[in-house]
Coordinates of C-alpha atoms in Angstrom, one line a residue:
M15 CA 5.6 17.5 -24.0
K16 CA 2.5 19.6 -23.6
E17 CA 3.1 23.0 -21.4
L18 CA 1.4 22.2 -18.0
I19 CA -0.7 25.1 -16.6
Y20 CA -0.2 26.0 -13.0
Y21 CA -3.0 28.6 -12.0
I22 CA -5.9 29.7 -13.5
N23 CA -7.7 33.8 -12.8
P24 CA -11.5 33.0 -13.0
K25 CA -12.5 36.4 -12.3
K26 CA -10.9 37.5 -15.8
M27 CA -12.8 34.6 -17.6
K28 CA -16.0 33.6 -18.5
T29 CA -17.3 30.4 -17.7
E30 CA -16.8 28.7 -20.9
E31 CA -13.3 29.7 -21.3
I32 CA -12.4 27.9 -18.1
K33 CA -14.2 24.9 -19.2
K34 CA -12.5 25.0 -22.5
I35 CA -9.3 25.3 -20.8
L36 CA -10.2 22.3 -18.5
E37 CA -11.2 20.4 -21.5
K38 CA -8.2 21.1 -23.3
H39 CA -5.9 19.9 -20.5
R40 CA -7.1 16.3 -19.6
E41 CA -4.0 15.4 -17.2
I42 CA -6.8 17.9 -14.5
K43 CA -8.3 14.6 -13.1
F44 CA -9.4 16.3 -10.3
V45 CA -11.2 19.4 -8.6
S46 CA -10.3 20.0 -4.9
L47 CA -12.5 23.2 -2.7
I48 CA -10.2 24.2 -0.2
S49 CA -11.9 25.9 2.8
V50 CA -10.1 26.9 5.8
D51 CA -11.8 26.5 9.2
L52 CA -11.4 28.7 12.2
G53 CA -8.5 26.3 13.5
N54 CA -6.4 27.1 10.6
N55 CA -7.2 23.6 8.9
H56 CA -7.7 23.5 5.1
T57 CA -9.5 20.8 3.4
D58 CA -8.5 19.0 0.3
E59 CA -10.6 16.3 -1.2
R60 CA -10.6 14.4 -4.7
I61 CA -13.8 15.1 -6.9
P62 CA -13.3 14.1 -10.6
I63 CA -13.5 16.7 -12.7
E64 CA -16.4 14.9 -14.4
N65 CA -18.2 16.2 -11.9
M66 CA -17.4 20.0 -12.5
L67 CA -17.3 19.9 -16.2
N68 CA -21.0 18.3 -16.6
D69 CA -22.6 21.3 -15.0
I70 CA -19.8 23.8 -14.5
N71 CA -22.6 26.7 -13.5
A72 CA -23.9 24.6 -11.1
F73 CA -20.9 23.5 -9.5
L74 CA -19.7 26.8 -9.0
T75 CA -22.5 28.3 -7.5
I76 CA -23.5 25.2 -5.1
G77 CA -20.0 23.8 -4.6
A78 CA -20.2 20.6 -2.5
Q79 CA -21.3 19.6 0.8
T80 CA -19.6 18.0 4.1
D81 CA -21.2 16.5 7.1
G82 CA -18.6 19.2 9.1
S83 CA -16.2 16.1 10.5
S84 CA -13.6 17.4 8.3
V85 CA -13.5 21.1 9.8
N86 CA -13.0 22.4 13.4
L87 CA -15.8 24.6 14.1
P88 CA -17.2 23.9 17.7
G89 CA -20.5 25.4 18.8
I90 CA -21.8 25.9 14.8
A91 CA -21.1 22.8 12.9
E92 CA -21.9 20.4 15.8
I93 CA -22.6 16.6 15.4
N94 CA -26.6 17.3 15.6
N95 CA -26.4 20.5 13.0
A96 CA -23.1 19.0 10.8
K97 CA -24.4 20.1 7.3
V98 CA -21.5 22.3 5.9
D99 CA -21.5 23.5 2.3
L100 CA -18.0 24.3 0.5
I101 CA -18.9 27.5 -2.1
P102 CA -16.1 28.1 -4.6
D103 CA -14.5 31.7 -4.4
L104 CA -14.6 33.1 -8.2
N105 CA -12.5 36.1 -7.4
C106 CA -9.2 34.6 -6.4
K107 CA -6.6 32.2 -8.3
W108 CA -6.9 28.5 -8.7
F109 CA -4.1 26.8 -8.5
I110 CA -3.5 23.2 -10.1
D111 CA -1.7 20.4 -8.1
Y112 CA 0.6 18.1 -10.0
N113 CA 1.1 14.5 -8.6
S114 CA 4.5 13.4 -10.3
S115 CA 4.1 9.8 -8.9
N116 CA 1.0 9.4 -10.6
I117 CA 1.1 9.5 -14.4
D118 CA -1.8 9.7 -16.6
E119 CA -1.6 7.2 -19.4
S120 CA -3.5 9.0 -22.2
T121 CA -1.5 12.3 -21.7
N122 CA 1.6 10.8 -20.2
L123 CA 1.8 13.9 -18.1
P124 CA 1.5 14.1 -14.2
T125 CA -2.0 14.1 -12.8
G126 CA -3.4 17.3 -11.9
T127 CA -5.7 18.7 -9.2
L128 CA -7.6 22.0 -9.6
Q129 CA -7.5 23.5 -6.3
I130 CA -10.2 26.2 -5.5
P131 CA -10.0 28.5 -2.5
S132 CA -13.6 28.4 -1.3
F133 CA -15.9 29.4 1.5
L134 CA -17.5 27.4 4.4
K135 CA -21.3 28.1 4.7
H136 CA -23.7 26.8 7.3
E137 CA -27.4 27.7 8.1
S138 CA -25.6 30.4 10.1
G139 CA -24.1 31.8 7.1
Y140 CA -20.5 32.2 6.0
V141 CA -18.2 30.7 9.0
D142 CA -14.6 30.3 7.8
S143 CA -11.6 32.2 8.0
R144 CA -11.8 33.1 4.2
S145 CA -15.2 34.5 4.5
V146 CA -14.1 36.7 8.0
L147 CA -11.4 38.4 5.7
K148 CA -13.8 38.8 2.5
R149 CA -16.4 40.7 5.0
A150 CA -13.4 42.7 6.4
E151 CA -12.2 43.6 3.4
K152 CA -15.5 44.8 2.5
Y153 CA -16.2 46.9 5.4
F154 CA -12.9 48.1 5.5
N155 CA -13.1 49.5 1.9
K156 CA -16.5 51.0 2.3
A157 CA -15.7 52.6 5.6
I158 CA -12.8 54.7 4.0
L159 CA -14.8 56.1 1.0
S160 CA -17.2 57.3 3.4
L161 CA -14.7 59.0 5.7
L162 CA -12.6 60.6 3.0
K163 CA -16.0 61.8 1.4
D164 CA -17.5 63.3 4.4
N165 CA -13.9 65.0 5.6
P166 CA -12.4 66.4 2.2
Y167 CA -9.1 67.8 4.2
Y168 CA -8.1 64.1 4.7
L169 CA -8.7 64.1 1.1
N170 CA -6.6 66.7 0.5
L171 CA -3.9 65.6 2.4
L172 CA -3.9 62.5 -0.1
G173 CA -3.1 65.5 -3.2
L174 CA -7.0 64.6 -4.2
K175 CA -9.8 67.1 -4.7
N176 CA -12.8 65.0 -4.9
I177 CA -13.6 61.3 -3.9
D178 CA -14.9 60.7 -7.4
E179 CA -11.0 60.2 -8.2
I180 CA -10.8 57.2 -6.6
S181 CA -11.8 54.2 -8.4
S182 CA -11.2 51.4 -5.7
V183 CA -9.3 50.6 -2.2
E184 CA -7.1 48.1 -2.2
L185 CA -6.0 46.3 1.0
T186 CA -2.2 45.2 0.5
S187 CA -0.2 42.5 1.9
A188 CA 2.9 40.2 1.8
T189 CA 4.3 37.4 4.3
E190 CA 7.8 36.3 4.7
L191 CA 8.2 32.4 5.7
E192 CA 10.4 30.8 7.7
F193 CA 11.3 27.4 8.1
W194 CA 13.8 24.6 9.5
V195 CA 15.1 21.8 7.2
K196 CA 17.4 18.8 8.1
T197 CA 18.3 15.5 7.2
P198 CA 15.9 12.6 8.5
D199 CA 16.8 11.3 12.0
H200 CA 19.1 14.1 12.4
R201 CA 19.4 15.3 16.1
S202 CA 20.4 18.8 16.8
D203 CA 23.0 19.8 19.1
I204 CA 21.8 22.6 20.9
E205 CA 25.2 24.2 21.7
K206 CA 26.4 24.3 18.4
L207 CA 23.2 25.3 17.1
T208 CA 23.5 28.5 19.5
T209 CA 26.7 29.5 19.2
S210 CA 26.5 29.4 15.6
Q211 CA 23.2 31.7 16.3
T212 CA 25.2 33.8 18.2
L213 CA 28.3 34.0 15.9
K214 CA 25.8 34.5 12.6
E215 CA 27.8 32.4 10.7
Q216 CA 24.8 30.9 8.9
Y217 CA 22.7 34.2 8.2
W218 CA 22.1 35.2 4.6
K219 CA 25.5 32.7 3.7
R220 CA 25.6 30.5 0.8
T221 CA 23.6 27.4 0.5
I222 CA 25.0 24.1 -0.5
G223 CA 24.2 20.5 -1.7
P224 CA 20.3 19.0 -1.6
V225 CA 19.2 22.8 0.3
R226 CA 20.6 25.0 -2.4
T227 CA 19.1 22.9 -4.9
A228 CA 15.6 22.6 -3.1
L229 CA 15.8 26.3 -2.4
E230 CA 16.4 27.0 -6.1
Q231 CA 13.6 24.8 -6.9
S232 CA 11.1 26.1 -4.8
L233 CA 11.6 29.5 -5.8
E234 CA 10.9 28.3 -9.5
S235 CA 7.9 26.3 -8.3
L236 CA 6.5 29.5 -6.6
N237 CA 7.0 31.2 -9.8
K238 CA 5.2 28.8 -12.1
F239 CA 2.1 29.4 -9.9
G240 CA 2.4 33.1 -10.2
Y241 CA 3.8 33.9 -6.8
E242 CA 6.5 36.2 -8.5
A243 CA 9.0 35.2 -5.6
E244 CA 11.3 38.1 -4.3
M245 CA 14.0 35.9 -2.3
G246 CA 15.3 32.9 -0.4
H247 CA 17.9 33.0 1.7
K248 CA 19.5 31.3 4.8
E249 CA 17.9 32.9 8.4
V250 CA 20.3 33.3 11.3
G251 CA 19.5 29.6 12.8
G252 CA 21.9 26.3 11.8
V253 CA 24.9 24.7 11.3
P254 CA 27.2 23.7 8.4
A255 CA 26.3 20.8 6.7
K256 CA 28.9 17.8 6.6
L257 CA 30.5 15.9 3.2
A258 CA 29.1 12.5 3.5
G259 CA 30.6 11.3 0.1
I260 CA 30.9 12.5 -3.5
N261 CA 28.0 14.9 -3.7
K262 CA 26.3 13.7 -0.6
Y263 CA 25.8 15.7 2.6
S264 CA 24.5 14.9 6.3
H265 CA 23.7 16.5 9.4
I266 CA 22.0 19.2 7.6
M267 CA 20.4 21.3 10.1
E268 CA 19.5 25.2 8.7
Q269 CA 16.9 27.8 8.7
L270 CA 15.4 29.3 5.5
E271 CA 13.2 31.8 4.2
I272 CA 11.5 32.5 1.4
D273 CA 9.6 35.9 0.3
W274 CA 7.2 36.6 -2.4
K275 CA 5.7 40.3 -3.6
F276 CA 2.8 42.1 -2.6
D277 CA -1.0 41.2 -3.4
N278 CA -4.5 41.7 -2.3
V279 CA -4.9 40.2 1.2
M280 CA -6.9 37.7 0.1
Q281 CA -4.6 36.2 -2.6
T282 CA -1.8 36.6 0.2
A283 CA -3.5 34.6 2.6
D284 CA -4.2 32.0 0.3
N285 CA -0.5 32.2 -1.3
E286 CA 1.0 32.0 2.1
M287 CA -1.6 28.6 2.7
M288 CA -0.8 26.8 -1.0
S289 CA 3.0 28.1 -0.6
K290 CA 3.8 25.5 2.3
D291 CA 2.5 22.2 0.5
I292 CA 4.6 23.3 -2.7
I293 CA 8.1 24.3 -0.6
R294 CA 7.6 21.0 1.5
E295 CA 7.3 18.8 -1.8
V296 CA 10.3 20.0 -3.4
F297 CA 12.3 19.7 -0.2
V298 CA 10.9 16.2 0.4
K299 CA 12.0 15.3 -2.7
H300 CA 15.7 15.8 -1.8
G301 CA 15.2 14.0 1.1
L302 CA 14.7 16.5 3.4
D303 CA 12.8 17.0 6.6
I304 CA 10.9 20.4 6.5
T305 CA 9.2 22.0 9.7
F306 CA 6.9 25.0 9.9
D307 CA 6.6 25.1 13.7
A308 CA 7.4 28.5 15.1
K309 CA 10.0 27.3 17.9
P310 CA 11.2 23.7 16.6
I311 CA 14.1 23.6 18.8
E312 CA 14.4 24.8 22.2
G313 CA 17.1 27.7 23.1
V314 CA 17.5 28.3 19.3
A315 CA 15.7 30.9 17.0
G316 CA 12.3 30.0 16.1
S317 CA 10.5 30.8 12.7
G318 CA 8.4 34.1 12.0
E319 CA 6.2 34.9 9.4
H320 CA 6.1 38.7 9.5
H321 CA 3.1 40.6 7.9
H322 CA 3.6 43.5 6.0
V323 CA 0.0 45.3 5.4
G324 CA -0.7 48.3 3.6
V325 CA -3.8 50.1 2.0
A326 CA -3.9 51.5 -2.0
L327 CA -6.0 53.7 -3.7
K328 CA -6.5 53.2 -7.3
L329 CA -7.3 56.2 -8.9
V330 CA -10.1 56.9 -12.0
N331 CA -6.8 58.2 -14.2
G332 CA -5.1 54.7 -13.6
K333 CA -2.6 55.8 -11.0
T334 CA -2.3 54.4 -7.6
I335 CA -1.3 56.2 -4.1
N336 CA -0.8 54.9 -1.1
L337 CA -3.3 55.5 1.7
F338 CA -0.5 56.1 4.5
S339 CA 2.0 57.8 3.0
P340 CA 2.8 61.8 3.6
I341 CA 3.2 64.1 0.4
N342 CA 6.5 65.2 1.7
M343 CA 8.3 62.0 2.5
E344 CA 11.5 63.8 3.8
K345 CA 9.9 65.7 6.6
E346 CA 7.2 63.4 7.7
F347 CA 7.0 59.7 8.6
L348 CA 3.5 59.1 7.7
N349 CA 0.3 61.2 6.9
P350 CA -2.4 61.5 10.0
I351 CA -4.3 58.3 8.8
G352 CA -1.6 56.2 8.4
L353 CA -0.7 57.2 11.9
G354 CA -3.9 56.6 13.1
A355 CA -3.6 53.0 11.3
L356 CA -0.6 52.4 13.3
M357 CA -2.1 53.6 16.9
G358 CA -5.3 51.2 15.9
I359 CA -3.2 48.0 15.8
L360 CA -1.3 49.3 18.8
K361 CA -4.1 50.0 21.1
N362 CA -6.2 46.6 19.8
Y363 CA -3.4 44.8 19.7
E364 CA -5.1 42.5 23.0
I365 CA -7.7 41.2 20.7
I366 CA -5.6 40.6 17.4
N367 CA -2.8 38.8 19.2
P368 CA -5.1 35.7 20.0
F369 CA -5.2 35.1 16.3
V370 CA -1.5 35.7 15.6
T371 CA -0.1 33.4 19.1
S372 CA -3.0 30.7 19.3
S373 CA -0.5 27.8 20.3
N374 CA 2.0 26.4 22.5
D375 CA 4.6 26.1 19.9
A376 CA 4.2 29.9 19.1
F377 CA 4.2 30.8 22.9
N378 CA 7.9 28.8 22.8
R379 CA 8.9 31.5 20.1
L380 CA 8.2 34.6 22.1
K381 CA 11.0 34.6 24.4
V382 CA 13.6 37.2 25.3
G383 CA 17.1 36.8 23.5
F384 CA 15.7 35.7 19.8
E385 CA 14.4 39.1 18.2
A386 CA 10.8 37.8 18.8
P387 CA 8.6 40.7 19.6
I388 CA 6.7 40.7 23.3
C389 CA 6.1 44.3 23.9
T390 CA 3.5 46.0 22.3
V391 CA 5.6 48.9 20.5
C392 CA 6.1 50.4 17.5
S393 CA 8.9 52.4 15.7
L394 CA 9.0 54.6 12.9
G395 CA 12.6 55.1 12.7
H396 CA 15.1 57.8 13.3
S397 CA 14.0 60.5 11.0
P398 CA 11.8 60.8 8.2
E399 CA 14.7 61.4 5.7
T400 CA 16.6 58.0 6.7
P401 CA 14.4 55.1 7.4
S402 CA 15.6 52.4 9.8
R403 CA 14.3 48.8 11.0
N404 CA 14.4 48.0 14.9
R405 CA 14.1 44.1 14.9
T406 CA 13.2 44.4 18.8
V407 CA 9.3 46.1 18.1
L408 CA 6.0 44.2 17.9
I409 CA 5.4 46.7 14.7
G410 CA 7.8 48.6 12.3
L411 CA 7.3 51.2 9.8
V412 CA 8.9 50.3 6.7
R413 CA 9.2 52.9 4.0
D414 CA 11.3 53.9 1.1
I415 CA 11.6 58.0 0.7
N416 CA 12.0 57.8 -3.2
S417 CA 9.0 55.4 -3.6
P418 CA 5.8 56.3 -1.6
L419 CA 3.8 52.9 -2.6
A420 CA 6.0 51.1 -0.5
T421 CA 4.9 52.5 3.0
R422 CA 3.4 50.0 5.1
F423 CA 3.8 48.1 8.4
E424 CA 5.9 45.3 9.4
L425 CA 3.7 43.0 12.2
R426 CA 6.6 41.2 13.2
S427 CA 4.7 38.6 15.8
P428 CA 3.2 36.1 13.6
N429 CA 4.7 32.7 12.8
P430 CA 4.0 30.0 10.1
S431 CA 1.2 28.3 12.3
T432 CA -0.1 32.0 12.4
N433 CA -4.1 32.0 10.8
T434 CA -3.1 34.8 8.6
Y435 CA -6.9 35.3 7.0
L436 CA -8.0 36.2 10.6
T437 CA -4.9 38.0 11.8
L438 CA -5.3 40.3 8.8
S439 CA -8.9 40.9 9.3
S440 CA -8.5 41.8 13.0
V441 CA -5.5 43.8 11.7
Y442 CA -7.4 45.8 9.2
L443 CA -10.3 46.4 11.4
S444 CA -8.2 47.6 14.2
M445 CA -6.4 50.3 11.2
L446 CA -10.0 51.3 10.8
D447 CA -10.8 52.0 14.5
G448 CA -7.6 54.6 14.7
I449 CA -8.3 55.8 11.4
E450 CA -12.0 56.7 12.5
S451 CA -10.4 58.4 15.6
I452 CA -8.1 60.5 13.6
I453 CA -10.5 62.0 11.8
E454 CA -13.4 62.2 14.4
N455 CA -11.0 64.2 16.6
K456 CA -9.8 66.2 13.5
M457 CA -6.0 65.3 14.1
D458 CA -3.5 66.8 11.9
Y459 CA 0.3 65.3 11.5
E460 CA 1.6 66.8 14.5
T461 CA -1.4 66.3 16.9
A462 CA -1.0 62.5 15.5
Y463 CA 2.2 62.3 15.5
N464 CA 2.5 63.5 19.5
E465 CA -0.3 61.1 20.2
L466 CA 1.6 58.3 19.2
N467 CA 4.7 59.4 21.3
K468 CA 2.8 60.0 24.3
E469 CA 4.8 59.2 27.4
N470 CA 3.3 56.7 30.1
N471 CA 0.9 58.4 32.2
S472 CA 0.1 60.8 30.1
D473 CA -3.3 62.4 28.4
S474 CA -4.4 61.3 25.1
Y475 CA -7.1 61.7 22.6
Y476 CA -7.4 58.1 21.6
L477 CA -4.2 55.9 23.1
E478 CA -4.5 54.5 26.8
K479 CA -3.0 56.8 29.4
N480 CA -0.8 54.3 31.4
R481 CA 1.1 53.4 28.4
K482 CA 4.0 54.0 26.0
Y483 CA 3.8 53.1 22.3
R484 CA 6.9 53.7 20.4
S485 CA 10.3 53.3 21.0
E486 CA 13.6 53.5 18.7
E487 CA 15.8 51.5 21.5
D488 CA 16.6 47.8 21.5
V489 CA 13.7 47.1 24.1
F490 CA 15.3 44.4 25.3
E491 CA 18.4 46.1 26.1
F492 CA 17.4 49.5 26.9
Y493 CA 14.5 48.7 29.4
S494 CA 14.4 46.3 32.3
E495 CA 11.7 43.5 32.4
E496 CA 9.9 45.5 35.0
E497 CA 10.1 48.8 32.9
R498 CA 9.0 46.8 29.9
N499 CA 5.7 45.6 31.4
K500 CA 5.2 48.7 32.5
F501 CA 5.6 50.7 29.4
F502 CA 4.1 48.5 27.1
G503 CA 1.9 45.8 28.9
K504 CA 2.7 42.7 30.5
P505 CA 2.8 39.9 27.7
P506 CA 0.2 37.2 28.0
R507 CA 2.5 33.9 29.0
T508 CA -0.3 31.0 28.0
V509 CA -2.6 30.0 25.2
F510 CA -5.6 30.5 28.0
E511 CA -4.3 33.9 29.1
N512 CA -4.1 35.4 25.3
I513 CA -7.5 33.9 24.4
S514 CA -9.1 35.4 27.7
S515 CA -8.3 38.9 26.2
F516 CA -11.6 38.5 24.5
D517 CA -13.4 38.5 27.8
I518 CA -11.2 41.2 29.8
Y519 CA -11.6 43.8 26.9
K520 CA -15.3 43.6 25.5
K521 CA -14.8 47.3 24.6
K522 CA -12.3 46.4 22.2
I523 CA -14.0 43.4 20.9
D524 CA -16.6 45.6 19.4
V525 CA -13.8 46.9 16.8
L526 CA -14.1 43.2 15.5
T527 CA -18.0 42.9 15.5
K528 CA -18.4 45.8 13.5
G529 CA -19.8 45.6 9.8
N530 CA -21.1 41.8 11.5
V531 CA -17.1 40.9 10.2
F532 CA -16.7 38.7 13.2
T533 CA -20.2 37.6 14.7
K534 CA -20.0 36.5 18.2
E535 CA -21.0 33.0 17.2
I536 CA -17.5 33.1 15.2
L537 CA -15.7 34.3 18.3
N538 CA -16.9 31.9 20.5
S539 CA -16.3 29.3 18.0
Y540 CA -12.8 29.9 17.6
K541 CA -12.0 30.3 21.5
Q542 CA -13.4 27.0 22.0
S543 CA -11.0 25.8 18.9
I544 CA -8.2 27.3 20.3
T545 CA -8.8 26.3 23.7
S546 CA -9.7 22.6 22.8
M547 CA -6.1 22.4 20.8
W548 CA -4.0 24.5 24.0
T549 CA -5.1 21.6 26.1
T550 CA -5.1 18.4 24.0
Q551 CA -1.5 19.3 23.0
L552 CA -0.5 20.1 26.5
K553 CA -1.9 17.0 27.9
N554 CA -1.0 14.4 24.8
R555 CA 2.2 15.5 23.4
I556 CA 4.0 18.2 25.8
L557 CA 3.7 16.4 29.3
N558 CA 4.6 13.2 27.3
H559 CA 7.9 15.1 25.6
N560 CA 9.0 16.4 29.0
I561 CA 8.4 12.5 30.7
N562 CA 11.0 11.4 28.2
L563 CA 13.1 14.2 28.7
I564 CA 12.9 13.9 32.2
R565 CA 13.9 10.1 32.4
R566 CA 16.9 11.0 30.0
Y567 CA 18.3 13.2 32.7
K568 CA 19.9 10.1 34.4
K569 CA 22.8 10.1 37.0
L570 CA 26.0 10.0 35.2
H571 CA 28.6 10.1 38.2
G572 CA 30.1 7.1 40.1
E573 CA 32.3 7.2 43.2
K574 CA 35.6 8.0 41.1
D575 CA 36.7 11.7 40.6
V576 CA 33.2 12.8 42.0
T577 CA 32.9 16.1 43.7
D578 CA 30.8 17.6 46.0
L579 CA 29.4 20.2 43.7
D580 CA 28.7 17.1 41.2
I581 CA 26.6 15.5 44.3
V582 CA 24.6 18.7 45.0
N583 CA 23.8 19.4 41.3
W584 CA 22.4 16.0 40.8
E585 CA 20.4 16.3 44.0
K586 CA 19.0 19.5 42.5
I587 CA 18.3 18.1 39.4
N588 CA 16.6 14.8 40.9
S589 CA 14.6 16.9 43.4
I590 CA 13.2 18.7 40.2
R591 CA 12.9 15.7 38.2
H592 CA 10.7 14.2 41.2
N593 CA 8.5 17.7 42.1
L594 CA 7.4 17.4 37.8
M595 CA 6.6 13.5 37.6
K596 CA 6.8 11.5 40.3
D597 CA 3.7 10.9 42.3
S598 CA 3.6 9.8 46.0
L599 CA 0.6 8.5 48.0
N600 CA 0.8 12.1 50.1
N601 CA 2.1 14.3 47.2
E602 CA 0.7 14.8 43.4
S603 CA 3.5 15.6 40.6
L604 CA 3.1 18.9 38.7
F605 CA 2.2 16.9 35.6
T606 CA -0.5 15.2 37.6
K607 CA -1.8 18.4 38.6
I608 CA -2.2 19.6 35.0
S609 CA -3.8 16.5 33.8
K610 CA -6.7 16.7 36.2
A611 CA -6.8 20.3 35.8
I612 CA -7.4 20.1 32.1
D613 CA -10.1 17.1 32.9
S614 CA -12.1 19.3 35.2
N615 CA -11.7 22.4 32.7
D616 CA -10.0 24.7 35.2
F617 CA -8.2 26.1 32.2
E618 CA -7.1 29.5 34.9
K619 CA -5.2 26.8 37.1
V620 CA -3.8 24.8 33.7
S621 CA -2.5 28.1 32.8
D622 CA -0.7 28.9 35.8
L623 CA 1.0 25.2 36.3
Q624 CA 1.9 25.5 32.7
I625 CA 3.9 28.1 33.5
K626 CA 5.5 26.4 36.5
M627 CA 6.3 23.7 34.6
N628 CA 7.9 25.4 31.9
D629 CA 10.1 27.4 34.2
D630 CA 11.2 24.1 35.6
M631 CA 12.0 22.3 32.8
I632 CA 14.1 25.1 31.8
S633 CA 16.0 25.0 35.1
L634 CA 16.3 21.4 34.7
K635 CA 17.6 21.4 31.3
D636 CA 20.4 24.1 32.4
L637 CA 21.2 22.3 35.5
Y638 CA 21.7 19.5 34.1
Q639 CA 24.2 20.7 31.5
I640 CA 26.0 22.4 34.4
Y641 CA 26.5 18.8 35.5
K642 CA 27.4 17.0 32.7
H643 CA 30.2 19.6 32.1
N644 CA 31.7 19.2 35.1
L645 CA 32.2 15.4 34.6
L646 CA 35.4 13.7 33.6
E647 CA 33.6 10.6 32.5
F648 CA 29.9 9.3 32.5
V649 CA 29.3 5.9 34.1
D650 CA 26.5 3.8 32.7

């Protein structure tokens, strides 16, 4: 069988070389231009490959057109001005997606589709998530070189004497993808999952059966596409599968994680987007359902997608140095530039978070007790010579004392639905804001280190006075909720509270709009997109889901073996049920109030009512469990 190809690197090839490859591999029948709108949806279409090969130069320049109905760009691609062009990106990997169910008769090979990551161009310019990241990368690189050129003191801290020693600046990143797999139609037992999670019975344990096979094949598939997969393992959530026959398993319910190596930020974001389709197809072939939801099961660990971010300087002599690493790794955590970058993320996190946590599902994950970061606080480690990892903070320093190139930051708040393109864009622009402050204030290591370690209500050069930004403690055990809110800021509880940061922190928004990276048009469009998805999901999915749950909370006791406690518990349960969903002539239920507030676009009221609903649903679930556990038998 002729060997299939899985990716093409166009920036290392001439157009004619690309054409020869495609003409040689006639099993590649289609081309798809993959663009990502502001709602994190990516396009996928089938264009006969001949349309590309007939005039490849024109295709790569002009791309294809759409009427905008396939993308989510409110306020930009409106119904009366919907023309959007998909323009191929020639500076990233192109992937080939093979359909094993569609064998080409002429080649006896699976039919392939060339997937080209692309940009969206409207009359107002490039308006997609990938183009925002491209502008952020370009602006960051130019600004860093200018800052180092004008401030040789910081150039010397990197072991350099002249700006001409630097060939280029490269923003590097990697993501860690967590997800849940299960056998179809299998209902989860929350108590078993919670107990197993508490005992860490599944964490990094051996996979078996179809999960093991699918995990191994996923890693192999990712490597075919040039991902350089590093590791796949069980995460904290899950319960052991049951043997249902010879080599057959049932009741599979497991949480997994797959990681791959660092790359430049654009390629990392593309990899993260494409990987989900690759992994999903492998697991589905083995009869397993897979979900990339942030919180697929209430009361059990959700799925994160930690983003690692760093900056490398490529030198003319061929060497690479880390922009954040100090010369003496044993005495200092970071150099002043690295400390500034970290402070920039912390100070501006209110305008980063709307890109990180943008859905109802994502907010369900951010709960105390599940190692999910809810406090805007960092960790450096207990000392420079002994690096450590604090899993309770928002962002931590990752370093290897023997490998300065490994120095980076791990942002722990993202989840699999996070828009990686927009998140990385806002993170690097915020880094730049902190670096500029360090250099403008001429801070050395000690001054910058003291700035990051400031106490609450102490004066500072850059960070906010009434905040604390570093902790090496378990922030959930060491601080009370009141102290966490006081020191690290009160975290948003709903999509509306989060997206409102764009209006509340107007000065911080300037960090995003520098260099025209995030235009006001794009920020407004993103806000509309996220608000619409929030209210639509709330009204049409969450309310219906909660209604179905409430209807399952039925009276289970009769007159036999019933106690006064059972009666009291049921009365409490029934009262909550009625308050949540039962209307009367004189009183509207909470669900009805939410629905009406959505219809009237009273988003602040919707947000407040959603918080009340979430609290009541948790109380209802907990109380019903107590009620059931006290019954000797159930009455139909």
